[in-house]
CSV table of C-alpha atoms in Angstrom, one decimal:
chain,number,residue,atom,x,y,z
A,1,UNK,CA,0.0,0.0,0.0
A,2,UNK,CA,1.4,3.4,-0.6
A,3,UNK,CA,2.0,6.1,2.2
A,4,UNK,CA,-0.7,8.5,0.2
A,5,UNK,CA,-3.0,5.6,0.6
A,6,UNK,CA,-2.5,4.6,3.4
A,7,UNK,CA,-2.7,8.2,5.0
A,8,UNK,CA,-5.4,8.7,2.9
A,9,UNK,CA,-7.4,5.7,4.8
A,10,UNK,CA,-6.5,6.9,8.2
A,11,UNK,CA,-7.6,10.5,7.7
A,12,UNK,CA,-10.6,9.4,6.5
A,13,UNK,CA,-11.4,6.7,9.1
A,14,UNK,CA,-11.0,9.5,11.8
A,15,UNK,CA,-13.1,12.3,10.3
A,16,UNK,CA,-16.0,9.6,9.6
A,17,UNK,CA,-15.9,8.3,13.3
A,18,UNK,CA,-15.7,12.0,14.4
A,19,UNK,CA,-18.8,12.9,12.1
A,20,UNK,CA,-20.7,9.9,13.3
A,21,UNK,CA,-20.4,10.6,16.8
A,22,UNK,CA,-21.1,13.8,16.4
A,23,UNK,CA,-24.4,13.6,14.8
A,24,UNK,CA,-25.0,10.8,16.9
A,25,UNK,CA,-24.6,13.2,20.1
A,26,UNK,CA,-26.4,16.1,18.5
A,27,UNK,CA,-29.4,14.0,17.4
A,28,UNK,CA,-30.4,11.7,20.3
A,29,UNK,CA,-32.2,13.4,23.0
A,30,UNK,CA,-31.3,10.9,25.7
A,31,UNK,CA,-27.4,12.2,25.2
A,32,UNK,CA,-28.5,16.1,25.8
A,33,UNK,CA,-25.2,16.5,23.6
A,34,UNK,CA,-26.0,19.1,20.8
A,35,UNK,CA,-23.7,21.5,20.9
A,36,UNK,CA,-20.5,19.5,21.4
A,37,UNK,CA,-21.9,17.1,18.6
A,38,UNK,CA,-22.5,20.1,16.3
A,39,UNK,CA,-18.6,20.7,17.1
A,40,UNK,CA,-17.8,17.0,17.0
A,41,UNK,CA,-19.9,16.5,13.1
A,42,UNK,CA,-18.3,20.0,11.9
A,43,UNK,CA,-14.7,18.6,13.1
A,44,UNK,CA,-15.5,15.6,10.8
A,45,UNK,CA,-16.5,17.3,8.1
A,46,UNK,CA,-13.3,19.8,8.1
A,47,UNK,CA,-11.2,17.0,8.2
A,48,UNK,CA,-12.5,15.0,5.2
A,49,UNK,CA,-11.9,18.2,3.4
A,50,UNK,CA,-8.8,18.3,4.8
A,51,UNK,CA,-7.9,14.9,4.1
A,52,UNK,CA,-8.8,15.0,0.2
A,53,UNK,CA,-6.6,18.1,0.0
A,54,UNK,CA,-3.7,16.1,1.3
A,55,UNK,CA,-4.2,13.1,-0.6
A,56,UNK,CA,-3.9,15.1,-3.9
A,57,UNK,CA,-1.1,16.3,-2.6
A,58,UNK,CA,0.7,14.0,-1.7
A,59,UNK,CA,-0.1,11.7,-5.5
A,60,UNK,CA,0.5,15.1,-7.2
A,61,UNK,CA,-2.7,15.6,-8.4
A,62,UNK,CA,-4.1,19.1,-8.9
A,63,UNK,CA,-6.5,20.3,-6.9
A,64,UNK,CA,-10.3,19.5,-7.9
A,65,UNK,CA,-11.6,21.3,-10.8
A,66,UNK,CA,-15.3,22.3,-10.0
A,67,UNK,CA,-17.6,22.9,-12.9
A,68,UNK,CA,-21.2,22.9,-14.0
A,69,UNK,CA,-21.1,19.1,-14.5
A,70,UNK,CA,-19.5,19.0,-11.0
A,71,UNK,CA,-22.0,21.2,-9.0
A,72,UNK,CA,-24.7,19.4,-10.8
A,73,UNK,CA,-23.8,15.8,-9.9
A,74,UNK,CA,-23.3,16.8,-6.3
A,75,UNK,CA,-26.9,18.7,-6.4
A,76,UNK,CA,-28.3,15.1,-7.7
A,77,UNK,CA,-26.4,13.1,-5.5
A,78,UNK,CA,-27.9,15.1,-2.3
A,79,UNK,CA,-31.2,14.7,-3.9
A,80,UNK,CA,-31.3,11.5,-4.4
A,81,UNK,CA,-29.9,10.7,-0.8
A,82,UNK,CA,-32.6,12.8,0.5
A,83,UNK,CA,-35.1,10.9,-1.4
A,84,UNK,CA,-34.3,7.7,-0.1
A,85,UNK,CA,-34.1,8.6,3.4
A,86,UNK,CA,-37.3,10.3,2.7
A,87,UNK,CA,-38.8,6.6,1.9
A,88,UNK,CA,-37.2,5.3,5.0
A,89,UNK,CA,-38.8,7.4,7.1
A,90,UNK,CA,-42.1,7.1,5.4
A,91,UNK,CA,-41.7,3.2,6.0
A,92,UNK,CA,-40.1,3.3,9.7
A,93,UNK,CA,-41.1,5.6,11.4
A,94,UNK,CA,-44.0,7.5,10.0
A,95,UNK,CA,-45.5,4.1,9.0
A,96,UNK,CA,-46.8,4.6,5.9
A,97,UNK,CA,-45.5,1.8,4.1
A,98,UNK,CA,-46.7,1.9,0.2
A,99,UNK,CA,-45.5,6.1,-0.1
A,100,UNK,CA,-42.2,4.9,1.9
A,101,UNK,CA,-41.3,2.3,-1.0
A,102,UNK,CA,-42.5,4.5,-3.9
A,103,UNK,CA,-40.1,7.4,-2.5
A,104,UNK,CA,-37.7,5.4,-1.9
A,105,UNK,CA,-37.4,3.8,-5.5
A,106,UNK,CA,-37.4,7.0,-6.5
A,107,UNK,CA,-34.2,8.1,-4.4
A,108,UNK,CA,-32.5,5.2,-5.6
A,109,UNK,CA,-33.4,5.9,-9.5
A,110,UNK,CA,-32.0,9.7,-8.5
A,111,UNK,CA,-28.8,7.6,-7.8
A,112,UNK,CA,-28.8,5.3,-10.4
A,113,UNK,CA,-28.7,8.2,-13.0
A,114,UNK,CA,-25.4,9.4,-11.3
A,115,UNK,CA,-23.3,6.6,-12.8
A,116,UNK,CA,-24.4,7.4,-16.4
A,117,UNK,CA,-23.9,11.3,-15.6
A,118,UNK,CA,-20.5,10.5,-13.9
A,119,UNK,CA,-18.9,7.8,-15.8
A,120,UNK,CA,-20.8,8.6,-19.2
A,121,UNK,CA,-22.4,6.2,-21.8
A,122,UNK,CA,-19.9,4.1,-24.0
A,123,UNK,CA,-20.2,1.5,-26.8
């Protein structure tokens, strides 16, 4: 494994156990943990920014190139994530079982469409 890799892996390990914890202290009541988990989930966030920057540093890549395409496949991708949690909760929690599954068919469709728009069509 190379060192970028490998760095790479343990950044990213650490900013998703520092996000997880942190939204899991700001959104369960029984914790009475908002505040420090709003810190904790903003800490994890920072550093998976922090650790792509790094990683395309250190394989001497340049640094991300943001255009329309870009902006348009991250706009999809939240909306597609948002959609199938959506159907989740409509099946979970809200019990409403039949909307739940037709939402969340949609939110995976949403996703679906994101390799085609990312990766292209090719013969």
């Amino acid at each position: 494994m190379k060192k970028s890799s490998f760095t790479a892996l343990m950044m990213g390990t650490v900013s998703l156990l520092l996000f997880a914890l942190g939204m899991c202290m700001a959104l369960l009541p029984e914790w009475d943990l908002f505040q420090p988990g709003l810190a904790f989930g903003g800490a994890g966030i920072l550093l998976g920014f922090i650790t792509v920057l790094v990683w395309r540093k250190m394989t001497s890549k340049p640094l991300v190139y943001i255009s329309g395409k870009t902006v348009g496949s991250i706009l999809l991708g939240i909306l597609g994530v948002l959609a199938l949690g959506v159907g989740m909760c409509c099946s979970m929690v809200w019990e409403q079982m039949i909307l739940g599954i037709i939402v969340g068919i949609i939110g995976i469709l949403i996703l679906l469409c994101l390799i085609p728009l990312c990766r292209g069509l090719k013969n």
